[in-house]
mmCIF file of C-alpha atoms in Angstrom:
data_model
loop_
_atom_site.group_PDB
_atom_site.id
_atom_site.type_symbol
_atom_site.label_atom_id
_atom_site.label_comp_id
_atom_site.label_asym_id
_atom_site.label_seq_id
_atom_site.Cartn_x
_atom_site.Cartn_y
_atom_site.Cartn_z
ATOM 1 C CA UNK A 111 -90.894 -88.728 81.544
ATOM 2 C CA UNK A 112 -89.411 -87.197 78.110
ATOM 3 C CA UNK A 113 -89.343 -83.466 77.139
ATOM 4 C CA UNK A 114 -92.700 -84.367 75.109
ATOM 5 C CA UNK A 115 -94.732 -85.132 78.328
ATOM 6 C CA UNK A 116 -92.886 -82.391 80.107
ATOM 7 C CA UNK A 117 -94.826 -79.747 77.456
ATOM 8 C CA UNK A 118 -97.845 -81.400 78.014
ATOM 9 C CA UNK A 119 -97.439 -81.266 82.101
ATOM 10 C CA UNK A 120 -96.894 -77.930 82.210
ATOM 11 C CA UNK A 121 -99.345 -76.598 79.455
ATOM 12 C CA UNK A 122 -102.393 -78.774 81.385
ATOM 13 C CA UNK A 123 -101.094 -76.801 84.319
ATOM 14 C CA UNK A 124 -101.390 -73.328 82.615
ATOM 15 C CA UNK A 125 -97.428 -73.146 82.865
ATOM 16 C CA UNK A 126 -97.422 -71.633 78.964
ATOM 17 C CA UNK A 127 -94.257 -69.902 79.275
ATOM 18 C CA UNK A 128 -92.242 -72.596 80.643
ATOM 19 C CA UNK A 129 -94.050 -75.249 78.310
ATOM 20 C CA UNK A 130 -92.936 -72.983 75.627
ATOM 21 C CA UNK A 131 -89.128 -73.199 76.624
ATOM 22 C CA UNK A 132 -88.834 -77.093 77.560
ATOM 23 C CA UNK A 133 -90.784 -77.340 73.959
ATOM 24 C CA UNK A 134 -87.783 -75.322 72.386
ATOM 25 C CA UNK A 135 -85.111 -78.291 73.855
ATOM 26 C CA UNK A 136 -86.806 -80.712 71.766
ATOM 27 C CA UNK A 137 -84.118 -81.706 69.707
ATOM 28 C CA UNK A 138 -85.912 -83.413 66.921
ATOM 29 C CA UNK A 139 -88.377 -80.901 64.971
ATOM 30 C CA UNK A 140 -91.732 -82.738 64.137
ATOM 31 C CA UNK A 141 -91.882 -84.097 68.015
ATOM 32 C CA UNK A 142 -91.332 -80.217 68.605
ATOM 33 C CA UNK A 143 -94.035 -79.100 66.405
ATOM 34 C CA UNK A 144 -96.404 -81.364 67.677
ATOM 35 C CA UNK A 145 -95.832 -80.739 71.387
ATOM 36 C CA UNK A 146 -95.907 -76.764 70.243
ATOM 37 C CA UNK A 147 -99.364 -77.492 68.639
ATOM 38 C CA UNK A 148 -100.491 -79.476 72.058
ATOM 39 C CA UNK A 149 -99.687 -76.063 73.725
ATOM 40 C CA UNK A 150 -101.457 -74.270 71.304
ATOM 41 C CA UNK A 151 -104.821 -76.059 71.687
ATOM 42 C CA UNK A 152 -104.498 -75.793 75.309
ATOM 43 C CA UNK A 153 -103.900 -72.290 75.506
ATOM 44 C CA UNK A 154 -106.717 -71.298 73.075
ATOM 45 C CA UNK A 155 -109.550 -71.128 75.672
ATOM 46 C CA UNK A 156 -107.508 -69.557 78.950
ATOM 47 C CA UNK A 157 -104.694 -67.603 77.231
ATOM 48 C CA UNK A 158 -105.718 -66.243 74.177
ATOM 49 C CA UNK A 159 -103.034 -63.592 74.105
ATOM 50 C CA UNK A 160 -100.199 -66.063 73.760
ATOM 51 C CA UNK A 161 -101.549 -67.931 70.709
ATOM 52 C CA UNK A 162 -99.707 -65.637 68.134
ATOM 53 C CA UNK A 163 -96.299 -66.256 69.991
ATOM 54 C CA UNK A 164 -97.221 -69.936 69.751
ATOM 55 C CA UNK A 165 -98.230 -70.046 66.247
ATOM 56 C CA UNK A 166 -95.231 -68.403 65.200
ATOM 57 C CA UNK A 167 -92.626 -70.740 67.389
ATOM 58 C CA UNK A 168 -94.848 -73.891 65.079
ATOM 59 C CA UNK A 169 -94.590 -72.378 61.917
ATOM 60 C CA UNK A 170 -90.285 -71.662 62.608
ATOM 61 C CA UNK A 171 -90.181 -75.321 63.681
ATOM 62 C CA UNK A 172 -92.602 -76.795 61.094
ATOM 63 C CA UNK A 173 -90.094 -75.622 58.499
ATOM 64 C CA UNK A 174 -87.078 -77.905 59.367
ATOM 65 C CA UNK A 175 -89.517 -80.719 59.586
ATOM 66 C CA UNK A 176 -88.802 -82.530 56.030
ATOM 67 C CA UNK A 177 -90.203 -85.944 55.760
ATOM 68 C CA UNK A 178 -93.515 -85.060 53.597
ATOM 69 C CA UNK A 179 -95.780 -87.799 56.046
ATOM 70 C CA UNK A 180 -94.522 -86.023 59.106
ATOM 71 C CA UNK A 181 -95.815 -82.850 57.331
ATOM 72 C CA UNK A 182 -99.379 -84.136 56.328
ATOM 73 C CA UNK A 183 -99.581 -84.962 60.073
ATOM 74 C CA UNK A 184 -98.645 -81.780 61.735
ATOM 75 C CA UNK A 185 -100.177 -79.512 58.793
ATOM 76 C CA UNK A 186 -103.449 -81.241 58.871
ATOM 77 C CA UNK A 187 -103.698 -81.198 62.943
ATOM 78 C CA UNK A 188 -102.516 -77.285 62.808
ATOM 79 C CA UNK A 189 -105.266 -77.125 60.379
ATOM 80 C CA UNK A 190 -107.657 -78.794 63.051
ATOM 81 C CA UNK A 191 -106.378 -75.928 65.678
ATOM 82 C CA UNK A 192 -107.127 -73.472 63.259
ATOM 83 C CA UNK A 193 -110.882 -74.490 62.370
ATOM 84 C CA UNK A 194 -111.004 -74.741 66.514
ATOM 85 C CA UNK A 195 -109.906 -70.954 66.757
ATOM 86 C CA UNK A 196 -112.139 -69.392 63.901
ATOM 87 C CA UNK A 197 -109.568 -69.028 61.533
ATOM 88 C CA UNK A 198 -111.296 -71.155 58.490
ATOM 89 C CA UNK A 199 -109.454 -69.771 55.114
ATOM 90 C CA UNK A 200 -106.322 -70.538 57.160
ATOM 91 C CA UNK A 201 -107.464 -74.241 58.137
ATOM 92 C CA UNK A 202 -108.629 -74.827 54.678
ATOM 93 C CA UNK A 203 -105.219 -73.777 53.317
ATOM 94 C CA UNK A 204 -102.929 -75.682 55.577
ATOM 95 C CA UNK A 205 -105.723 -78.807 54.500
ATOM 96 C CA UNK A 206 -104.619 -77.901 51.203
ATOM 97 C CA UNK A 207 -100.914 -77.989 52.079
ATOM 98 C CA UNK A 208 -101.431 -81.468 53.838
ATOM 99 C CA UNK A 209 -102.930 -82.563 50.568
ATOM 100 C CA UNK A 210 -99.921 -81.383 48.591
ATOM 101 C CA UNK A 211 -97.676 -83.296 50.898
ATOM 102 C CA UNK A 212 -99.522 -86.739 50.141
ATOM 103 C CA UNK A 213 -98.484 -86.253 46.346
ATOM 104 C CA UNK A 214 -94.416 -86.447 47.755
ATOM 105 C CA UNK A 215 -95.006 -89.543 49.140
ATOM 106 C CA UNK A 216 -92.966 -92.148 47.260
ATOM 107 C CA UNK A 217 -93.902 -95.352 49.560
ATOM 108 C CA UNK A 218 -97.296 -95.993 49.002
ATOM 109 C CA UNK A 219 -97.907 -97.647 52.195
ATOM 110 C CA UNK A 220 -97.041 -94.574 53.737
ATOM 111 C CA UNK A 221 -99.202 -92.858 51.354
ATOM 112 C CA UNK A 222 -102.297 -94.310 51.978
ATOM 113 C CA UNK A 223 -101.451 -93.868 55.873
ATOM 114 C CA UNK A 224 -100.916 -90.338 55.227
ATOM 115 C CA UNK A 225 -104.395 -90.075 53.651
ATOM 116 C CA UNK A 226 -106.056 -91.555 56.677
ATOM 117 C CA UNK A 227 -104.311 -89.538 58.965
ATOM 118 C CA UNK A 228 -105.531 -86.283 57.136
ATOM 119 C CA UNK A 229 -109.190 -87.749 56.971
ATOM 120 C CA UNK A 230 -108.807 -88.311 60.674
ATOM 121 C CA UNK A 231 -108.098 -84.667 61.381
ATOM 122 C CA UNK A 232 -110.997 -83.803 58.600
ATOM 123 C CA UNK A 233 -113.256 -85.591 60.533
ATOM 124 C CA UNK A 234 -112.189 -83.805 63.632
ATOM 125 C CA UNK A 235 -112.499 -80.844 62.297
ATOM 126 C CA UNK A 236 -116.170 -81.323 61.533
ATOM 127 C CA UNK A 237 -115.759 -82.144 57.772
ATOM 128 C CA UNK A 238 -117.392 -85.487 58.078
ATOM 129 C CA UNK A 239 -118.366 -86.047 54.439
ATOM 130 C CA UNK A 240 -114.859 -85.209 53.005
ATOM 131 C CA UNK A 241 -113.306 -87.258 55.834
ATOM 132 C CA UNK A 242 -115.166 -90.392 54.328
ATOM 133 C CA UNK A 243 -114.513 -89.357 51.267
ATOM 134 C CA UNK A 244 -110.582 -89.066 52.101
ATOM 135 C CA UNK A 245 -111.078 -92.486 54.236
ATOM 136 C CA UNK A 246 -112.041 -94.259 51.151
ATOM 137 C CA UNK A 247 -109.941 -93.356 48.649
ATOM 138 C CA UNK A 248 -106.836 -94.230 51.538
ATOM 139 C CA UNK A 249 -108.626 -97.798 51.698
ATOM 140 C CA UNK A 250 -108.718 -98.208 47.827
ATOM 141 C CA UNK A 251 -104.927 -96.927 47.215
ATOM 142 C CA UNK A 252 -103.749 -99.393 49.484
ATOM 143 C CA UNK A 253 -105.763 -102.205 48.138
ATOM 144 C CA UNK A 254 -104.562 -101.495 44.379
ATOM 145 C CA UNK A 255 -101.153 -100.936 45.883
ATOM 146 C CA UNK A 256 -98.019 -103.207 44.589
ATOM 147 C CA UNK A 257 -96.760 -104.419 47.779
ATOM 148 C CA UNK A 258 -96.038 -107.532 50.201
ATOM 149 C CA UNK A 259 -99.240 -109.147 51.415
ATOM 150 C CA UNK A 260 -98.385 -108.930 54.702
ATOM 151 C CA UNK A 261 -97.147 -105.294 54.826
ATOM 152 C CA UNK A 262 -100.953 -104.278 52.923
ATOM 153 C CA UNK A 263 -102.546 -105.945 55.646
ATOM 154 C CA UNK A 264 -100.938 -103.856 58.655
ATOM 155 C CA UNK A 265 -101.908 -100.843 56.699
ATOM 156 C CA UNK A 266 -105.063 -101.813 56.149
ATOM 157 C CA UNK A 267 -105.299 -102.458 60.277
ATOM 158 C CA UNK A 268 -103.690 -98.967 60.935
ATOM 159 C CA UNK A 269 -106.273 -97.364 58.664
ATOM 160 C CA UNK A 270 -109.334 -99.423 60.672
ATOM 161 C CA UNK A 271 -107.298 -98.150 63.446
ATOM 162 C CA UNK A 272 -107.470 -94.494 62.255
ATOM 163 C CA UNK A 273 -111.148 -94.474 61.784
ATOM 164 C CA UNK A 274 -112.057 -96.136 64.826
ATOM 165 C CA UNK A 275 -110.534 -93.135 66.412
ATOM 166 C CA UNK A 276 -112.527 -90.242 64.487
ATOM 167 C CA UNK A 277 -115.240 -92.067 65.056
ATOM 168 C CA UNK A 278 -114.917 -92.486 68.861
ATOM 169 C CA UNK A 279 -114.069 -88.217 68.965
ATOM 170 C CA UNK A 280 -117.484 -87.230 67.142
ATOM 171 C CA UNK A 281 -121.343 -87.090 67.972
ATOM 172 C CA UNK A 282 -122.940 -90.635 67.536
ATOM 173 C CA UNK A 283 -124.811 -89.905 64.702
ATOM 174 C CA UNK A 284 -121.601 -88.839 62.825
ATOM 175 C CA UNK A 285 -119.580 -91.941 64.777
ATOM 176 C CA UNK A 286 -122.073 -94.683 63.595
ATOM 177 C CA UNK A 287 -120.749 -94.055 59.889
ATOM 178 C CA UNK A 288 -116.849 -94.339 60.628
ATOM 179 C CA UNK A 289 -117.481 -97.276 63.126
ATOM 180 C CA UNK A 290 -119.357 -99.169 60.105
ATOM 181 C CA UNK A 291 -116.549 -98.783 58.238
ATOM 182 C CA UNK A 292 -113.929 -99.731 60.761
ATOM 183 C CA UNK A 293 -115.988 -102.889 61.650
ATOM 184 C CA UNK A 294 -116.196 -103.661 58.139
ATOM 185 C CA UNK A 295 -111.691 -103.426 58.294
ATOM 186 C CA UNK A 296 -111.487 -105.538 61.089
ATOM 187 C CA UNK A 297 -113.940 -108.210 60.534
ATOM 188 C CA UNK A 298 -113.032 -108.744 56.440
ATOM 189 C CA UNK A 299 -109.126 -108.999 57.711
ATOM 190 C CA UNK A 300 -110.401 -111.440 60.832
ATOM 191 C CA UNK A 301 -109.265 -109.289 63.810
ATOM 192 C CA UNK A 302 -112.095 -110.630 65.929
ATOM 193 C CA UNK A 303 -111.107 -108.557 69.211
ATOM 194 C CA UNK A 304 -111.199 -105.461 67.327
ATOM 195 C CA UNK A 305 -114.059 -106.425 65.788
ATOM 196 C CA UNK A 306 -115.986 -106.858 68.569
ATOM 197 C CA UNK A 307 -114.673 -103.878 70.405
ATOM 198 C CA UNK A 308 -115.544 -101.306 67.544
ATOM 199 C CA UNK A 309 -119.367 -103.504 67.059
ATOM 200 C CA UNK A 310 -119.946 -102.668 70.709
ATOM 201 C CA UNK A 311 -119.037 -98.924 70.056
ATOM 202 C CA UNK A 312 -121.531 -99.078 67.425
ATOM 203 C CA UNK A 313 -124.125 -100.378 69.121
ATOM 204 C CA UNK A 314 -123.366 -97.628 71.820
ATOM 205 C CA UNK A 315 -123.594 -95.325 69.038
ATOM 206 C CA UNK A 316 -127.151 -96.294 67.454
ATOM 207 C CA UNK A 317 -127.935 -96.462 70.721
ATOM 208 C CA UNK A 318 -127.273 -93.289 72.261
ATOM 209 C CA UNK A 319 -128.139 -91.991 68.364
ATOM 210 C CA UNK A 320 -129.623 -88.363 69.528
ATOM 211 C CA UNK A 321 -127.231 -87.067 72.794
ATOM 212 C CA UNK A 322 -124.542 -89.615 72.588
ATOM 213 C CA UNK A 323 -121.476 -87.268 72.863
ATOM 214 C CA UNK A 324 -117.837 -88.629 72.959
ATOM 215 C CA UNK A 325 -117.181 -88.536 76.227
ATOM 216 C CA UNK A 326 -120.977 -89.817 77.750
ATOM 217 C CA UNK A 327 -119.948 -92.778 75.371
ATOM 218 C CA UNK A 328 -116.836 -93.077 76.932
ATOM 219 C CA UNK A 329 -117.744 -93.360 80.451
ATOM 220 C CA UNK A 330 -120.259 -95.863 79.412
ATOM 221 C CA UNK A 331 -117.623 -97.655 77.930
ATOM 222 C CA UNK A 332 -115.778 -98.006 80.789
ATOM 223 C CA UNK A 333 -118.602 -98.945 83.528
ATOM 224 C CA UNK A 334 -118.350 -95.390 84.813
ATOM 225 C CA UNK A 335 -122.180 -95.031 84.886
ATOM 226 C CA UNK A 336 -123.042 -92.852 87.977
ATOM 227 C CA UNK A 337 -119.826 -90.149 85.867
ATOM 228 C CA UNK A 338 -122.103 -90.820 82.643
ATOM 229 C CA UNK A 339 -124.960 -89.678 84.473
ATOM 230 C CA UNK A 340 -122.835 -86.508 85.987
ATOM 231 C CA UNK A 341 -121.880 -85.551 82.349
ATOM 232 C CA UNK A 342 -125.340 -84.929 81.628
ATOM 233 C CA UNK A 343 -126.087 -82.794 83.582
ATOM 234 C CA UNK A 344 -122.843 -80.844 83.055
ATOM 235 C CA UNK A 345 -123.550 -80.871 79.331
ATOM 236 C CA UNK A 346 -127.363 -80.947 78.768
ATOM 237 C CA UNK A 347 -129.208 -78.062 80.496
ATOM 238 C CA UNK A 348 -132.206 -78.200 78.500
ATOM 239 C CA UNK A 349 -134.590 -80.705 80.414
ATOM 240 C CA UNK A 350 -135.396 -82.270 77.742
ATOM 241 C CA UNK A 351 -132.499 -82.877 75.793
ATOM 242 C CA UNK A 352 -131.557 -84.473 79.800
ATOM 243 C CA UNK A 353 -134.943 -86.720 79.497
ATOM 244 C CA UNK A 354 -133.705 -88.124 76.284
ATOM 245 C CA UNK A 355 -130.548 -88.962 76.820
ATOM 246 C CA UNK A 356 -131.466 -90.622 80.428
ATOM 247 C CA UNK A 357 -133.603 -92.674 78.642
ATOM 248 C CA UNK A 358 -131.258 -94.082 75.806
ATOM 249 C CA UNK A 359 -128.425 -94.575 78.476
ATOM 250 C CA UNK A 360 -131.311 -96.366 80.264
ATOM 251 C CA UNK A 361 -131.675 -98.168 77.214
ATOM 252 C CA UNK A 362 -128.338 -99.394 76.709
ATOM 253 C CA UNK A 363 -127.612 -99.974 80.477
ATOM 254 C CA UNK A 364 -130.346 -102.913 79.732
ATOM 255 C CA UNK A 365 -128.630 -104.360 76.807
ATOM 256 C CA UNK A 366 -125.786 -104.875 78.486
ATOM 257 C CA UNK A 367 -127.491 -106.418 81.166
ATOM 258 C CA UNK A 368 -127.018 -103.581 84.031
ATOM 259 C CA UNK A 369 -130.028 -103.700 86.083
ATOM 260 C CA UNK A 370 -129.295 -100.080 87.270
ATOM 261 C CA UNK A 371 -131.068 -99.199 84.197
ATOM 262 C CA UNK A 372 -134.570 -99.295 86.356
ATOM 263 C CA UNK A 373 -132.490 -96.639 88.870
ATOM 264 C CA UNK A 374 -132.017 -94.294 85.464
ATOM 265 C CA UNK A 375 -135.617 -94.958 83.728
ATOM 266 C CA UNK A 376 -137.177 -94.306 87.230
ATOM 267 C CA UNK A 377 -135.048 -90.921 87.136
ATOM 268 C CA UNK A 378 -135.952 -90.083 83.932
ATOM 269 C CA UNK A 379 -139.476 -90.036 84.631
ATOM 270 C CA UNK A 380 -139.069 -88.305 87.967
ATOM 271 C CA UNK A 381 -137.713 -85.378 85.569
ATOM 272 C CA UNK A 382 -140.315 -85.943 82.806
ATOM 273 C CA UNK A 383 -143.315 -85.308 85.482
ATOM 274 C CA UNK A 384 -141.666 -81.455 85.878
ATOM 275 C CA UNK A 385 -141.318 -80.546 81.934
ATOM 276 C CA UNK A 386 -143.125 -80.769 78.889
ATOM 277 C CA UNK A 387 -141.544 -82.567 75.854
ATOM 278 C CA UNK A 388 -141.828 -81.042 72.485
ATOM 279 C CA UNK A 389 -143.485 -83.417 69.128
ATOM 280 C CA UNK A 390 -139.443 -84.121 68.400
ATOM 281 C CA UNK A 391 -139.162 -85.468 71.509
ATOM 282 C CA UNK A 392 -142.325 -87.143 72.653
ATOM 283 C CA UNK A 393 -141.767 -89.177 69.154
ATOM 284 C CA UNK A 394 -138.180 -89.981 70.339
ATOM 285 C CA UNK A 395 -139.214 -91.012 73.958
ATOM 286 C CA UNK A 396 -141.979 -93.056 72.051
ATOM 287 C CA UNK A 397 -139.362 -94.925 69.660
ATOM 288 C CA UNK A 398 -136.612 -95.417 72.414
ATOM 289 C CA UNK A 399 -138.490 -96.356 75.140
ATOM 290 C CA UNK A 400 -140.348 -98.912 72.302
ATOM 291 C CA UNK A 401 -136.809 -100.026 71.460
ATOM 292 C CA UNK A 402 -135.945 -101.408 75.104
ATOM 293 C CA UNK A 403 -139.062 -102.893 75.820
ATOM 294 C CA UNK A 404 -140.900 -100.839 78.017
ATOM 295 C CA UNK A 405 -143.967 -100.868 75.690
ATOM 296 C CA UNK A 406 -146.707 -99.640 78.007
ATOM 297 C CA UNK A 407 -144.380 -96.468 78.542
ATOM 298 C CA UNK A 408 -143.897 -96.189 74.861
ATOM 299 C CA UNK A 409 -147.659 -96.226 73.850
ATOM 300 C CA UNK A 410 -148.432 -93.336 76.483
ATOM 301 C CA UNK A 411 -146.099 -91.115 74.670
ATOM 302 C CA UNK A 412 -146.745 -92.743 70.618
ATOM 303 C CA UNK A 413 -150.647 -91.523 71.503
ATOM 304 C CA UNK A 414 -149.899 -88.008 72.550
ATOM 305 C CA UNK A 415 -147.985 -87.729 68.980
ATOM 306 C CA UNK A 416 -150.177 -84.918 67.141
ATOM 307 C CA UNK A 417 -148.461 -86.140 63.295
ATOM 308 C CA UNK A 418 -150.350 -88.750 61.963
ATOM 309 C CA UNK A 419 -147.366 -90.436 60.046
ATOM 310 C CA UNK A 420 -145.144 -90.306 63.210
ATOM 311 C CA UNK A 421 -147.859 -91.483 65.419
ATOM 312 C CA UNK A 422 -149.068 -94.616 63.096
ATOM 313 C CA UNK A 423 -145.490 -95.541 62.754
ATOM 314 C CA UNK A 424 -145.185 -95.403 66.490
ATOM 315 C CA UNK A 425 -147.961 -97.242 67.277
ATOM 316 C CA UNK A 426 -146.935 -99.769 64.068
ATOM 317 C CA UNK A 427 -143.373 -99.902 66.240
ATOM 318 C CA UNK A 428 -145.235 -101.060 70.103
ATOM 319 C CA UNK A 429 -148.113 -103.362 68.314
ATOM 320 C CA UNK A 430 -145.181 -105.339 66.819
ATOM 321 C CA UNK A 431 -143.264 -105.759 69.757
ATOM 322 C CA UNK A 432 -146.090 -106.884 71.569
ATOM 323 C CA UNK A 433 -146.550 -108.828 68.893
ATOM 324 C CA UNK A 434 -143.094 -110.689 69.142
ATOM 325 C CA UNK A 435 -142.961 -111.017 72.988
ATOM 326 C CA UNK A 436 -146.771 -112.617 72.403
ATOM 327 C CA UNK A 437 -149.240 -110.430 73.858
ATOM 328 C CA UNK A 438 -151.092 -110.700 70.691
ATOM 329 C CA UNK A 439 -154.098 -109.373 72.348
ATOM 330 C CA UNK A 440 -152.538 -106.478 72.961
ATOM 331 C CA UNK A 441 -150.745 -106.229 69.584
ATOM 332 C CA UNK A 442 -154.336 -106.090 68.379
ATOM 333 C CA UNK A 443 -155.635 -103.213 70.178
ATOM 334 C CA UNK A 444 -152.417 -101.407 69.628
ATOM 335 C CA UNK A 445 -152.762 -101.891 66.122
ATOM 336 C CA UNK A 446 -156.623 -100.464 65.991
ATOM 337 C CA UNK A 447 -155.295 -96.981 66.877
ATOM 338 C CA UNK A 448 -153.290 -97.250 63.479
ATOM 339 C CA UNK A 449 -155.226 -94.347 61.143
ATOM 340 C CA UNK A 450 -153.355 -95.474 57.875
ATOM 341 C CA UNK A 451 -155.938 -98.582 56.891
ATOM 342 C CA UNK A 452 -152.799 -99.659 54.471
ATOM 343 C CA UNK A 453 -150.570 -99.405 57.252
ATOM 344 C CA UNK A 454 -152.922 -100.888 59.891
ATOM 345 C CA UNK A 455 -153.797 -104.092 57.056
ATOM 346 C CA UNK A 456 -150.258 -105.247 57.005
ATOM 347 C CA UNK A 457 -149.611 -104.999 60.035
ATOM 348 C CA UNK A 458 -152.695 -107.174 61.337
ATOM 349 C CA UNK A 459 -151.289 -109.562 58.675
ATOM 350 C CA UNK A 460 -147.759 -109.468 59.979
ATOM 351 C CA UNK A 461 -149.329 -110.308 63.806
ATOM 352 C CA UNK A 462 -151.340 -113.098 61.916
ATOM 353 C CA UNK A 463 -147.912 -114.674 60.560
ATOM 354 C CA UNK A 464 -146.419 -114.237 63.806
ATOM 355 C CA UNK A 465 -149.292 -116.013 65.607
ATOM 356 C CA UNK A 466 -149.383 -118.780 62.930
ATOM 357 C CA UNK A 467 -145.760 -119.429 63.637
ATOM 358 C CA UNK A 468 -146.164 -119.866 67.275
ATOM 359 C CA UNK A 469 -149.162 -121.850 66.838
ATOM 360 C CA UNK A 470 -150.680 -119.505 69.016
ATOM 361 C CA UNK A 471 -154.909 -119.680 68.698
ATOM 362 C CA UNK A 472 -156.919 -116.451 70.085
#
């Protein structure tokens, strides 16, 4: 174990001070900034009083750090601490700073690398929009770049690698955006494995769309589905924010084939029968619950929606399923309930085609 994972040892252990001094016999000064940084957003929660001594040990070290990419790194993650801590016209300045850096960067390789690297930590920091922004004008430096074919490519990679990773640290509905994109990287440049990998995230994340945080995801990930279930309740004490999210992990646990997903639906419900579930989240349960299958479940929650709109669509949602599984009976009925007479037209046409297709005769 280096001096590096020595810091980080003793700082998960609460051992500040002595993280402090085996961080100050780092010789070289960016892997000392960085570990000092680690510290720092470890201490911020439990040992608030030790933050200024911190910051000031980074900012003494961050000054013999020369090479201007090792400085977009370490001022756009101090910027990240500082947004984590409250202190925003600081974060935004040191953003600035990192920004500054980029424009010293003679290799553009490195350049667009940098770029990514600061998006990352954008995107971290909760600045989603900019962090795309940033993303894509990294992806079209290096594209309009003068360099070896080769060497673009492995950029290009490192950059799909980069937003992979912001994606897999934020909310799903911010993740689905940045896993597009890095699926978009890795299938154009035919990396099939990490294609597949970051497709399956998405999915995940489209999936889990409304309480998918990072680390539920995770878990999930991994197999670790009874620790999935743990994490919400850790996370989500409001019962129905719990309901929902049972019910799209029960949703994805049947994708993937886990039959266990009965174990969470039938837990889901046991929870539903004690609470009431707001219009949000009756038309949620109603479009999740339509989106795995369980139709009959679906249509006793799209009926108790009180907006018209959100209740046709619903109901729209269920009669086509039924539809395409070929209860077209059923479809039928479903689609009766449908008050928009537009709405409710095309869809009895859209059953027709379906039935024609089939050859199926009522």
């Amino acid at each position: 174990m280096d001096l590096y994972d020595d810091v980080l040892v003793l700082a998960s252990k609460g051992l500040f001070e002595e993280a402090l001094e085996a961080a100050d016999e780092i010789g070289d000064p960016f892997e000392r900034t960085d570990a000092l940084i680690e510290v720092a957003f470890k201490a911020k929660d439990g040992r608030k009083d030790i933050i200024p001594h911190i910051l000031e040990k980074i900012h003494k070290s961050l000054k013999k750090v020369k090479d201007p990419s090792d400085r977009v790194y370490l001022y756009s993650k101090l910027a990240r601490f500082h947004a984590s801590i409250g202190n925003g016209d600081e974060s935004a300045e040191l953003f600035d700073r990192a920004a500054e850096e980029i424009t010293r960067i003679k290799n553009e390789g490195e350049r667009a690398i940098a770029m990514a690297i600061l998006a990352q930590n954008l995107a971290l920091t909760g600045f989603v929009d900019e962090a795309m922004e940033t993303f894509n004008e990294a992806f079209d430096a290096i594209i309009s770049a003068e360099m070896d074919y080769r060497a673009k490519l492995d950029v290009i990679a490192e950059i799909g690698s980069l937003i992979e990773s912001a994606g897999d640290s934020l909310e799903s509905r911010d993740a689905i955006r940045f896993y597009e994109m890095a699926f978009d990287i890795f299938d154009k440049l035919r990396i099939s494995h990490r294609a597949v990998d970051v497709e399956k995230k998405l999915k995940m994340a489209r999936t889990l769309y409304y309480h998918g945080s990072p680390e539920i995801r995770e878990a999930l990930l991994e197999g670790k589905y009874n620790y999935a279930l743990k994490l919400v309740e850790k996370r989500y004490r409001d019962p129905q924010e719990r309901f929902i999210v049972m019910l799209e992990i029960a949703s994805w646990l049947k994708q993937i084939g886990v039959p266990e997903y009965l174990d969470v639906l039938e837990e889901a419900f046991k929870l539903f029968e004690k609470i009431g579930l707001s219009e949000t989240n009756v038309q949620r349960a109603a479009a999740i619950l339509s989106g795995m299958g369980e139709l009959e479940k679906a249509l006793k929650f799209a009926i108790e929606i009180k907006d018209p709109e959100g209740r046709d669509n619903a109901l729209a949602a269920i009669s086509l399923k039924l539809a395409e599984r070929k209860d077209f009976l059923e479809a039928r009925e479903v689609a009766k309930l449908i008050g928009n007479s537009m709405l409710r037209a095309r869809l009895l046409e859209e059953i027709a085609k379906i039935e024609k297709e089939v050859g199926w005769e009522p």
